[in-house]
């Protein structure tokens, strides 16, 4: 029997030319060939009183949630732009009320933030992938998707590409959301505040599943999510020098040396855009740019200029 992911890819290929095979094969390659990591070296478990664990000599990390507490970790490094990848296997079974969050965030009251949040479900129902972007402390840019596979059965790769031109969310190498730099029309873009990677598993049964109507079943605890293959091709920020490892001078907005950091200038190509539109057509369940009731005075400015809405 074909896996849900394979069925989804067959569906893609039925809608687009044969050249799309290359993208599918590339996505599969990325899932299987992410370089090994060492969580002892790369992250700190920051809360949970032992519910977060580093396993298999640093190759795997687990976070758990029970009625007393959840757990979380953060990256040792801060980044000012980066291509961040992690493989996750989400909580199995009845995970209603739980949220597995995986995000970049800067400190302070006017913070920037780039969010993946996985909203738990009753057994047999699909997870919802919730995304959001905050700039200068203001968010309200939610987009939500179903996934084209069961994210609890195996590890899948979730990526954030953040460069001066755009932010791209990807799943197994397939872009699902793009937020372009639209400062030219007055839309703030995260570019000056270094961000650290965070992840947590926590109880949010006041809103996470069907708007809070389905509560966490604590008889199923502990709930556990697993992580592996963390990879950060990124500009590492030094608070001591006030500059990043990619900067040619001390200004955070200075020009960057490209070299092996091709992701700094990467843009969407035609094939990637086709995949993006396919995902948004078939798996998107909420787009703030279509929610006119929520914004009675007019949709946010970026909604008028983003071609992918």
Phi, psi and omega in degrees: 000138180286146176288160176304323179295318179296319178299318180297318180293322175299320178297320177300311185295334179288342183258340186233164183298169183298338180297342179292341178305321182301318180294317180298315180296321178296317179299317179296322178297318181296323179297319189270345190231049172269134186295151183294152180238174173225102184295332175300323182279326194262335186223164170240131170283120193255341178199164178122355174052052177091358180281343171262133185223141172258127190237168172051051176057035176093001184275336183228145175232141176235143171241141180230155179228131168228186186295335182279325186191158167262207181199164181196167177217167175219156178288149176291327182265154166257153184229143169241089189085144180178165170245102188255127180231144175210143171261131180236145166238117191277169182303129181273163175071212182283099181252016182306137178090345181267153174228129170257112183256142182213111194202162170255141182206141173262159178280174173098172183278342178244057189280162168253152184201142178230115193246132154253129172225131183253114186269123185296171189214163169285145183311134179092350179255150185284145168300152168251127174269114184256127178238151179204157177225128175250137171230126180054040175083003182245125180250248181060033179238051185281136167227140183232148184219149160274156176263155183266021178204170176271110186283002179261348186271334183205169176283140173226154186264126178242124190234145171239118171257116182236106176230178185296346183263328184192167170244128180236127173265132180227150176234119183052040178081001180255120180293134176245340182205140176229130174241107186278155172289110181240037178299334181296339177247019172089016179262119179298146180227137180292116180209349185246346184252119176295145182236149176254150175277134177231155168210148181206156173236120189212167181269124178224046186285002172280349180208341195292319186246115182052046176065023179093001181285336178252120185265164178293131176266099187289349175290345179269353182290156002281146175267136186224134172243151185237148183229146172203169173054053172287129180222125179235102168268101195207164172270105183283131183269135175251113178291335180291315182268342182072031180211165180260165180292347180261349188283144178271348171210190190281352181278129180296339181259017182287176176290157183240144175284128184284287181051234180280354181271056182297336181297339181295332181248006186293139174233167178289135173261176186299318181294318179296323178295323178296317178296318179301313181294325178296313179299316183291330178287321190257340187233356179282136180241346176205137176222116182301335180284354174254001187264077184292334178292328181286333182238072185296338180271002180124145180294153176307149188303323184295338182295334181278345188242351180270117184290346186264010173267000000 
